[in-house]
Amino acid sequence: METTVKTVRYASEARPWLAFYDKKFWDMEPPACTVFDYLCQQNKGHLTDIALSYYGNTISYADLIVNVKKTAAALRAIGMKKGDIATVVSVMTPEAIYLYYAADLLGATLNLVDPRYSPEGIRDYIQEVDSRLLFCLDAAYEKCRQAIKRTSVEKVVVISPADSLKGPVKLAYLLANHDKNRYGSNVVRWKAFLAAGQGESTAAEPYDPDHCCVVVHTGGTTGSPKGVMLGDNAFNSLIQQFTAYEEVFERQQRLLNVMPPFIAYGFACGVHLPLCLGITVVIVPNLDPAKLGRLVLKHKPSHMFGVPTHYQTLAEDRKLKNADLSFILNFAAGGDSLSLGAEKTVNDFLAAHGAPYPLAKGYGMTEVCSAATACAGHHNKPGSVGIPLVNTLVSVFEPGTDKELPIGERGEVCICGPATMQGYYGKPEETQIILRKHPDGRVWVHTGDLGYMDEDGYVFLDSRIKRMIIRHDGFKVFPTMIENALSMHPAVRGCSVVSCADKDHFQGRLPFAFIQLDPSCHKKKRQVVQELRQLCQEELPEYVQPVGYKFVDTPPYTPVGKVDYRALEQSIQPSDY
């Protein structure tokens, strides 16, 4: 009797995902130009198309380019030059986009900071890069005024959300939002800042492959916060790879931009990607999740890059009950895990409302300019985060080592591609921990995430290594395995599994589940818990069973919209299980 020997394949060699891409995309060389040059090249001959839409004010590509050059001239007038780093504390506005491309034109860098941080947090990020120039939203000025004490900041430019508004909309905003700030002598408003640049050169610095466009700060939920340096090549190569998804991208579609500018996901996928593909970016500076459905109906965007909770909110919005959503082509979820139950709920909702494709998904991290895998259009599998981008390698390695594991085996997900960061600002030792040169000569990003790749090239995640729960007996528990099971119960709207102390053993941790009930559920919580315990006993091994359940109306979130698992862990009391 003959025995069939299974062929062992390694992702870095086999690259099974290439079967989903047209061969013309397989070996693209990254554009050797700045992000501003790439924007201009991609829109040559289409300058009258609409680039930005901001509360009724439409800005063409021609106007966008002019505004970028005006901003670059103003930066030169205020003293900024090649190699300098300016800090920006703002939400997404047209001015933030002009600054992104203008600083690039000068060969300078933007240090992007969340305006919700405390004065002390803002000060730390200013001092980290030694900024002498600060741009801040007027609503964040008081915090910034306190933050710049004992720093190198010499000049402050204040941006108002009204700077790009027009007509009645601008008047209504100004009437409702009186600026009560008392500005210091080192402060200028955006309009005066631009005026001071008249007559200055708008000539671009030569392309430098080592130029850093932005410093984006990681959230610090898995260690100390770090400044990730992303260059022109990272942004441009990411966008170039997305051109391989020809079935969903087309000029002058609309993208609803709901992500902030201080994360890589916001600028890479929410700004540079659509603008380089000729897509109109509808800017929403400060999203109220309850109004998301209304915005979708108003703007009819083909695209949106968001986090899983955005789409769960849409699926429950009564305003969309009978709506035709056939215009939705690429609503993509990234930035956080998505349970199978939640994915099915959103996909059923999209299909019932005429959307031609299921929810798109992606996976990446700030260190790879936000995205390394994606599934858009028909190339999709439930539970997967997609296939690697066409010029990106994704494989699985024995955790913490350079030993590649065969396709199908679980291990640490690692990424090698042209969108990799230049490093952590001022932290070479920490850079070497995550960027490692393997014997194959490639530099791989060690993500700290556990997962596997199937035979077709689809990537599946188990959890972050630091979310993995290790029991006293050494058994490893993956929270997503439990979350996927729990999410299939009809009463569960959302769930998050974290670790809690093992009361019976000195060492080890055990899984604990937080549950959000579906509003339509009328069962008593005690009955729901009994049913969940039964479900887990049927679907999961004995050592994976949650030891406790706790109901929450809404889980805590980090500033960028991810579930704050650390806060959930800290909220568990011994009496809860």
XYZ file of C-alpha atoms in Angstrom:
577
model
C 0.000 0.000 0.000
C 1.458 3.334 -1.054
C 1.724 6.148 1.477
C 1.124 9.686 0.274
C 3.889 12.005 1.419
C 2.733 15.550 1.977
C 5.033 18.111 0.406
C 6.433 20.592 2.888
C 6.203 24.134 1.569
C 7.515 27.374 2.990
C 5.699 30.631 2.329
C 8.825 32.661 1.519
C 9.586 30.288 -1.363
C 6.173 29.048 -2.518
C 4.319 32.406 -2.321
C 0.924 30.801 -3.009
C -0.871 34.172 -2.791
C 0.630 35.288 -6.112
C -1.967 33.123 -7.869
C -4.554 35.778 -6.962
C -2.632 38.607 -8.661
C -2.085 39.441 -12.325
C 1.526 38.634 -13.233
C 2.168 42.237 -14.291
C 2.162 43.172 -10.586
C 4.497 40.438 -9.351
C 7.857 42.205 -9.577
C 7.124 45.918 -9.326
C 9.978 48.199 -8.341
C 8.927 50.776 -5.712
C 8.609 54.319 -7.124
C 11.922 56.142 -6.640
C 10.364 59.486 -5.753
C 8.899 61.468 -2.878
C 5.309 60.995 -1.752
C 4.478 64.432 -3.189
C 6.034 63.555 -6.557
C 4.089 60.285 -6.604
C 0.848 62.146 -5.874
C 1.540 64.531 -8.782
C 2.582 61.760 -11.188
C -0.505 59.672 -10.456
C -2.859 62.580 -11.114
C -1.197 64.133 -14.142
C -3.935 64.879 -16.640
C -6.656 64.733 -13.966
C -6.055 67.984 -12.108
C -9.693 69.079 -12.271
C -10.857 65.929 -10.462
C -11.951 66.365 -6.845
C -9.258 65.396 -4.324
C -10.810 66.462 -0.999
C -14.324 67.073 0.231
C -14.607 68.923 3.533
C -18.083 69.853 4.756
C -19.229 70.995 1.338
C -15.930 72.559 0.271
C -14.489 70.578 -2.636
C -10.789 70.870 -3.407
C -9.491 69.755 -6.805
C -6.140 68.066 -7.349
C -4.884 71.300 -8.894
C -5.913 73.228 -5.789
C -4.439 70.566 -3.540
C -1.055 70.856 -5.248
C -1.172 74.670 -5.105
C -2.040 74.569 -1.394
C 0.786 72.139 -0.715
C 3.266 74.471 -2.423
C 1.911 77.495 -0.526
C 2.369 75.547 2.699
C 5.912 74.565 1.701
C 6.755 78.222 1.019
C 5.341 79.183 4.420
C 7.404 76.468 6.093
C 10.531 77.889 4.466
C 9.573 81.403 5.567
C 9.187 80.272 9.169
C 12.615 78.656 9.063
C 11.980 74.988 8.378
C 14.539 73.184 6.238
C 15.650 69.735 5.097
C 16.109 67.387 8.038
C 14.015 69.413 10.499
C 11.151 67.832 12.443
C 7.932 69.739 13.169
C 5.375 68.370 15.611
C 1.697 68.320 14.589
C -1.026 67.935 17.229
C -4.276 67.792 15.276
C -7.190 65.808 13.938
C -7.541 65.232 10.185
C -8.158 68.488 8.320
C -7.097 69.706 4.863
C -4.289 71.646 6.581
C -2.885 68.432 8.087
C -2.797 66.932 4.579
C -1.090 70.009 3.112
C 1.536 69.804 5.864
C 2.195 66.126 5.160
C 3.060 66.746 1.514
C 4.687 70.157 2.074
C 7.135 68.855 4.677
C 7.984 66.053 2.251
C 8.633 68.591 -0.510
C 11.188 70.286 1.783
C 12.827 67.038 2.864
C 11.544 67.658 6.406
C 9.595 65.394 8.775
C 6.321 65.590 10.695
C 6.078 64.228 14.239
C 2.401 63.241 14.541
C 0.828 63.427 17.999
C -2.669 62.637 19.287
C -4.342 65.855 20.591
C -6.059 63.797 23.303
C -2.769 63.211 25.089
C -2.037 65.024 28.328
C 0.320 68.043 28.322
C 2.995 65.771 29.783
C 2.505 63.205 27.014
C 2.675 65.857 24.289
C 5.814 67.307 25.906
C 7.506 63.890 25.888
C 6.915 63.463 22.159
C 8.112 67.016 21.386
C 11.289 66.487 23.379
C 11.897 63.083 21.827
C 12.473 64.647 18.394
C 13.582 68.117 19.618
C 10.990 70.063 17.591
C 11.358 73.818 17.306
C 8.116 74.248 15.397
C 4.676 73.119 16.556
C 1.368 72.986 14.670
C -1.673 72.454 16.840
C -5.442 72.467 16.661
C -6.956 75.484 18.404
C -8.946 73.179 20.687
C -5.665 71.605 21.848
C -3.758 74.876 22.258
C -4.055 75.153 26.041
C -2.586 71.685 26.507
C 0.126 72.471 23.969
C 0.908 75.784 25.697
C 1.602 73.859 28.879
C 3.445 71.123 26.977
C 6.016 73.378 25.268
C 7.385 74.735 28.539
C 10.995 73.591 28.944
C 11.136 72.366 25.328
C 12.896 73.668 22.208
C 9.661 74.912 20.601
C 10.103 78.488 19.396
C 7.056 78.999 17.198
C 3.482 77.705 17.242
C 1.068 77.706 14.303
C -2.586 77.277 15.304
C -5.005 75.480 12.985
C -8.769 75.833 13.200
C -11.241 73.316 11.723
C -12.822 76.443 10.165
C -9.735 77.328 8.105
C -10.988 75.335 5.113
C -14.706 75.893 5.629
C -16.687 78.279 3.445
C -19.888 80.317 3.494
C -22.713 79.517 5.929
C -20.981 76.371 7.190
C -17.967 78.406 8.298
C -20.142 81.079 9.896
C -22.180 78.478 11.783
C -19.030 76.801 13.066
C -17.486 80.051 14.266
C -20.703 81.084 16.021
C -20.915 77.744 17.821
C -17.201 77.500 18.660
C -15.850 80.722 20.123
C -12.061 80.675 20.365
C -11.368 81.679 23.968
C -7.649 80.943 23.867
C -5.196 83.643 24.947
C -2.326 83.152 22.528
C 1.307 83.843 23.342
C 3.579 86.108 21.343
C 5.160 83.097 19.607
C 1.828 82.054 18.036
C 0.538 82.704 14.514
C -2.739 81.552 12.982
C -2.794 79.430 9.824
C -3.872 82.286 7.529
C -1.037 84.529 8.731
C 1.393 81.619 8.474
C 0.509 81.166 4.783
C 0.659 84.901 4.071
C 4.220 85.075 5.416
C 5.310 82.559 2.779
C 4.503 84.723 -0.233
C 7.581 85.100 -2.401
C 9.405 82.126 -0.885
C 10.663 79.302 -3.101
C 8.434 76.274 -3.690
C 11.244 74.248 -5.262
C 11.361 70.650 -4.082
C 14.405 69.095 -2.466
C 15.885 66.194 -4.471
C 14.529 62.741 -3.700
C 16.418 61.090 -0.852
C 15.630 57.388 -0.227
C 16.684 57.842 3.405
C 14.236 60.700 4.015
C 11.736 60.146 6.827
C 8.261 61.513 6.054
C 6.675 61.058 9.470
C 7.316 59.817 12.966
C 4.220 57.947 14.155
C 3.952 56.781 17.750
C 2.883 53.283 18.707
C 0.157 53.097 21.328
C 2.347 51.623 24.020
C -0.114 48.826 24.839
C 2.608 46.208 24.315
C 5.535 48.064 25.836
C 6.904 51.589 26.007
C 5.681 53.948 23.238
C 8.085 54.294 20.320
C 8.374 56.689 17.405
C 8.165 54.756 14.123
C 10.014 56.392 11.213
C 8.257 55.904 7.867
C 9.835 57.068 4.631
C 8.702 57.910 1.093
C 9.404 54.358 -0.073
C 7.177 52.854 2.613
C 4.165 55.009 1.727
C 4.635 54.794 -2.045
C 5.281 51.055 -2.221
C 2.200 50.379 -0.089
C -0.008 52.352 -2.473
C 1.634 50.778 -5.511
C 0.776 47.311 -4.196
C -2.866 48.245 -3.679
C -3.122 49.060 -7.402
C -3.185 45.281 -7.918
C -6.770 45.323 -6.582
C -8.076 46.695 -9.872
C -11.596 45.317 -9.426
C -12.455 47.670 -6.556
C -10.489 50.894 -7.181
C -11.494 53.462 -9.795
C -10.863 57.192 -10.220
C -13.320 59.598 -8.612
C -14.909 57.081 -6.334
C -15.279 58.393 -2.778
C -13.527 57.282 0.386
C -14.912 58.194 3.791
C -11.902 59.156 5.901
C -12.694 58.477 9.572
C -9.227 57.562 10.866
C -6.986 60.149 12.569
C -3.731 61.495 11.103
C -1.557 60.461 14.055
C -1.606 56.746 13.144
C -0.017 55.196 10.060
C -3.372 53.704 9.039
C -4.837 57.235 8.846
C -2.313 58.758 6.452
C -1.286 55.657 4.489
C -4.703 54.118 3.766
C -6.939 57.105 4.477
C -5.050 59.813 2.571
C -2.086 58.845 0.382
C -3.688 55.669 -0.999
C -6.935 57.225 -2.248
C -5.290 60.445 -3.474
C -2.722 58.533 -5.529
C -5.537 56.458 -7.035
C -7.568 59.549 -7.956
C -10.239 58.891 -5.329
C -12.020 61.736 -3.521
C -11.278 61.795 0.208
C -14.284 62.852 2.284
C -12.742 64.188 5.494
C -14.486 63.512 8.812
C -12.207 65.078 11.459
C -13.953 63.770 14.560
C -16.328 60.885 13.971
C -19.378 60.391 16.136
C -19.994 56.620 15.664
C -23.745 57.165 16.087
C -23.711 59.329 12.947
C -21.697 56.957 10.764
C -24.769 55.515 9.039
C -26.013 59.002 8.207
C -22.603 59.892 6.705
C -22.580 56.721 4.601
C -26.022 57.533 3.191
C -25.046 61.142 2.517
C -21.714 60.584 0.771
C -22.228 57.065 -0.647
C -18.528 56.162 -0.358
C -17.194 53.153 -2.223
C -14.381 52.844 0.309
C -13.736 53.212 4.003
C -10.854 52.086 6.183
C -11.964 51.620 9.770
C -11.862 49.363 12.810
C -14.265 46.431 13.432
C -16.526 48.413 15.768
C -17.341 50.854 12.952
C -18.931 48.097 10.885
C -20.761 46.492 13.780
C -22.281 49.933 14.454
C -23.349 50.215 10.801
C -24.963 46.775 10.854
C -27.146 47.862 13.796
C -28.074 51.312 12.459
C -31.835 51.573 11.970
C -31.357 54.375 9.421
C -29.851 51.783 7.083
C -32.632 49.228 7.520
C -34.010 49.566 3.976
C -31.061 51.352 2.383
C -29.489 50.371 -0.929
C -25.767 49.998 -0.188
C -24.720 48.621 -3.562
C -22.202 51.482 -3.831
C -20.033 49.878 -1.108
C -17.082 48.117 -2.746
C -14.329 48.132 -0.162
C -15.276 48.742 3.447
C -12.145 47.449 5.166
C -11.595 46.485 8.801
C -8.149 46.639 10.359
C -6.420 47.690 13.530
C -8.052 45.114 15.805
C -9.292 41.524 15.850
C -12.658 40.622 14.350
C -14.480 37.561 15.647
C -16.146 35.119 13.245
C -19.574 35.965 14.626
C -19.085 39.701 14.157
C -17.732 39.173 10.638
C -20.753 37.057 9.704
C -23.135 39.684 11.103
C -21.525 42.435 9.021
C -21.345 40.292 5.877
C -25.004 39.293 6.177
C -25.861 42.973 6.563
C -23.844 43.992 3.486
C -25.291 41.205 1.345
C -28.846 42.022 2.445
C -28.346 45.638 1.358
C -26.919 44.955 -2.086
C -23.171 45.358 -1.472
C -21.372 43.181 -4.049
C -18.498 42.123 -1.778
C -18.116 41.002 1.835
C -16.274 43.058 4.425
C -12.675 43.614 3.352
C -10.021 42.928 5.967
C -6.368 43.604 6.417
C -3.506 43.103 8.782
C -0.391 45.048 9.514
C 1.201 47.319 12.050
C 2.669 50.788 12.263
C 6.117 49.305 11.613
C 5.058 48.246 8.077
C 3.173 51.464 7.272
C -0.129 49.918 8.432
C -0.765 47.027 6.005
C 0.898 43.775 4.971
C -2.117 41.645 4.015
C -5.507 42.428 2.545
C -8.575 40.729 1.167
C -10.735 42.895 -1.047
C -13.322 42.026 -3.638
C -14.039 38.314 -3.993
C -10.689 37.101 -2.640
C -11.871 36.562 0.919
C -12.119 33.841 3.550
C -14.054 34.104 6.830
C -11.709 34.457 9.786
C -8.742 35.359 7.622
C -6.972 38.726 7.512
C -6.265 38.238 3.820
C -3.354 37.384 1.577
C -0.010 39.209 1.567
C 0.212 42.303 -0.610
C 1.713 41.407 -3.969
C 5.329 42.462 -3.260
C 5.300 41.592 0.438
C 6.427 38.351 2.052
C 4.561 37.003 5.062
C 5.595 33.782 6.747
C 5.498 32.053 10.116
C 8.552 31.399 12.261
C 9.271 29.620 15.489
C 8.607 32.435 17.977
C 11.652 34.591 18.662
C 13.849 32.746 16.151
C 14.747 32.836 12.452
C 13.521 29.262 11.874
C 10.784 29.366 9.233
C 7.915 26.934 9.757
C 6.059 25.147 6.938
C 2.785 26.479 5.590
C -0.029 25.393 7.903
C 1.989 25.415 11.118
C 1.390 27.970 13.863
C 4.091 30.374 14.970
C 5.089 34.023 15.010
C 3.907 35.943 11.956
C 6.782 37.848 10.348
C 6.751 40.358 7.491
C 9.327 41.320 4.880
C 8.472 44.007 2.369
C 9.166 47.417 0.852
C 6.873 49.273 3.308
C 9.002 48.404 6.346
C 9.876 51.258 8.699
C 13.324 52.835 8.823
C 13.470 52.152 12.560
C 12.391 53.524 15.924
C 13.450 57.134 16.416
C 16.471 57.263 18.732
C 16.062 53.627 19.811
C 18.485 51.439 17.824
C 18.436 48.619 20.389
C 14.648 48.302 20.241
C 14.811 48.540 16.441
C 17.127 45.518 16.348
C 14.666 43.511 18.445
C 11.871 43.819 15.891
C 13.853 44.148 12.630
C 16.039 41.070 12.271
C 18.224 39.939 9.402
C 17.686 36.229 8.801
C 20.080 33.746 7.157
C 18.180 34.261 3.874
C 19.608 37.799 3.809
C 16.201 39.426 4.230
C 15.194 41.778 7.035
C 12.036 40.485 8.696
C 9.666 42.347 11.005
C 8.897 40.167 14.029
C 5.320 41.182 14.758
C 4.732 39.479 18.083
C 1.523 38.009 16.623
C 0.778 34.303 16.483
C -0.947 32.687 13.532
C -0.586 30.538 10.443
C -0.951 30.581 6.660
C -3.143 28.125 4.783
C -2.274 26.412 1.495
C -3.849 29.206 -0.566
C -1.805 31.917 1.127
C -4.475 33.299 3.462
C -3.193 34.443 6.849
C -5.064 33.619 10.065
C -4.213 35.185 13.422
C -4.490 33.526 16.813
C -3.472 36.402 19.065
C -0.609 38.621 20.036
C 2.135 36.717 21.835
C 1.551 39.023 24.786
C -2.205 38.264 24.701
C -1.545 34.545 24.740
C -2.605 33.021 28.059
C -0.230 30.431 29.531
C -1.745 28.141 32.144
C 0.063 26.742 35.192
C 0.521 23.445 33.336
C 2.136 25.137 30.325
C -0.846 24.824 28.004
C -1.257 27.874 25.753
C -4.676 29.476 25.337
C -5.383 31.770 22.375
C -8.075 34.357 23.204
C -9.321 34.556 19.605
C -10.186 30.846 19.667
C -12.578 31.481 22.561
C -13.864 34.770 21.093
C -14.744 33.035 17.819
C -16.781 30.422 19.684
C -18.560 32.893 21.963
C -19.366 35.256 19.089
C -21.489 32.600 17.388
C -24.100 32.783 20.167
C -27.037 34.942 18.961
C -27.139 36.911 22.240
C -23.512 38.056 21.912
C -22.925 41.381 20.189
C -19.237 41.460 21.072
C -16.754 39.688 23.307
C -13.200 40.043 24.544
C -11.174 37.373 26.319
C -8.327 38.327 28.636
C -6.315 36.598 31.335
C -6.962 36.495 35.068
C -5.046 35.086 37.993
C -5.246 31.350 38.713
C -6.580 31.180 42.278
C -5.490 27.570 42.743
C -1.907 27.833 41.522
C 0.999 30.123 42.269
C 1.868 30.430 38.578
C -0.164 30.629 35.393
C -3.166 32.547 34.109
C -6.674 31.562 33.014
C -9.114 32.909 30.376
C -11.885 35.295 31.425
C -14.607 36.541 29.038
C -16.226 39.970 28.795
C -19.553 39.914 26.955
C -21.591 42.631 25.226
C -25.197 41.516 24.892
C -27.193 42.110 21.753
C -29.855 44.777 22.502
C -32.557 42.408 21.252
C -31.673 39.754 23.857
C -34.302 39.469 26.615
C -32.837 36.488 28.409
C -31.538 36.767 31.947
C -27.773 37.065 32.161
C -27.557 33.920 34.266
C -29.227 31.933 31.480
C -26.918 33.447 28.848
C -23.872 32.439 30.903
C -25.168 28.887 31.185
C -25.641 28.723 27.414
C -22.176 30.185 26.794
C -20.593 27.641 29.113
C -22.415 24.874 27.249
C -21.310 26.285 23.893
C -17.675 26.413 24.999
C -17.817 22.863 26.337
C -19.069 21.684 22.947
C -16.706 23.746 20.786
C -13.468 24.054 22.787
C -10.971 21.791 24.576
C -11.307 21.463 28.354
C -8.186 23.509 29.133
C -9.500 26.481 27.093
C -12.773 26.978 29.023
C -13.270 30.512 30.431
C -13.358 30.564 34.224
C -15.597 33.606 34.431
C -17.974 35.841 32.496
C -18.699 39.521 32.986
C -21.157 41.694 31.062
C -20.215 45.171 29.831
C -22.273 47.703 27.881
C -19.186 48.879 25.988
C -15.582 47.735 26.438
C -12.867 50.337 27.062
C -11.008 51.471 23.965
C -7.547 52.877 23.326
C -7.341 56.321 21.634
C -7.179 54.686 18.179
C -10.293 52.537 18.669
C -8.810 49.189 19.717
C -10.192 47.263 22.678
C -8.081 48.091 25.733
C -7.387 44.554 26.943
C -5.135 45.756 29.727
C -7.938 47.867 31.203
C -10.277 44.873 31.044
C -7.770 42.710 32.904
C -7.357 45.349 35.594
C -11.130 45.529 36.119
C -11.455 41.835 37.088
C -12.136 41.283 40.768
C -11.546 37.983 42.647
C -15.292 37.782 43.264
C -15.983 37.755 39.490
C -14.981 34.079 39.152
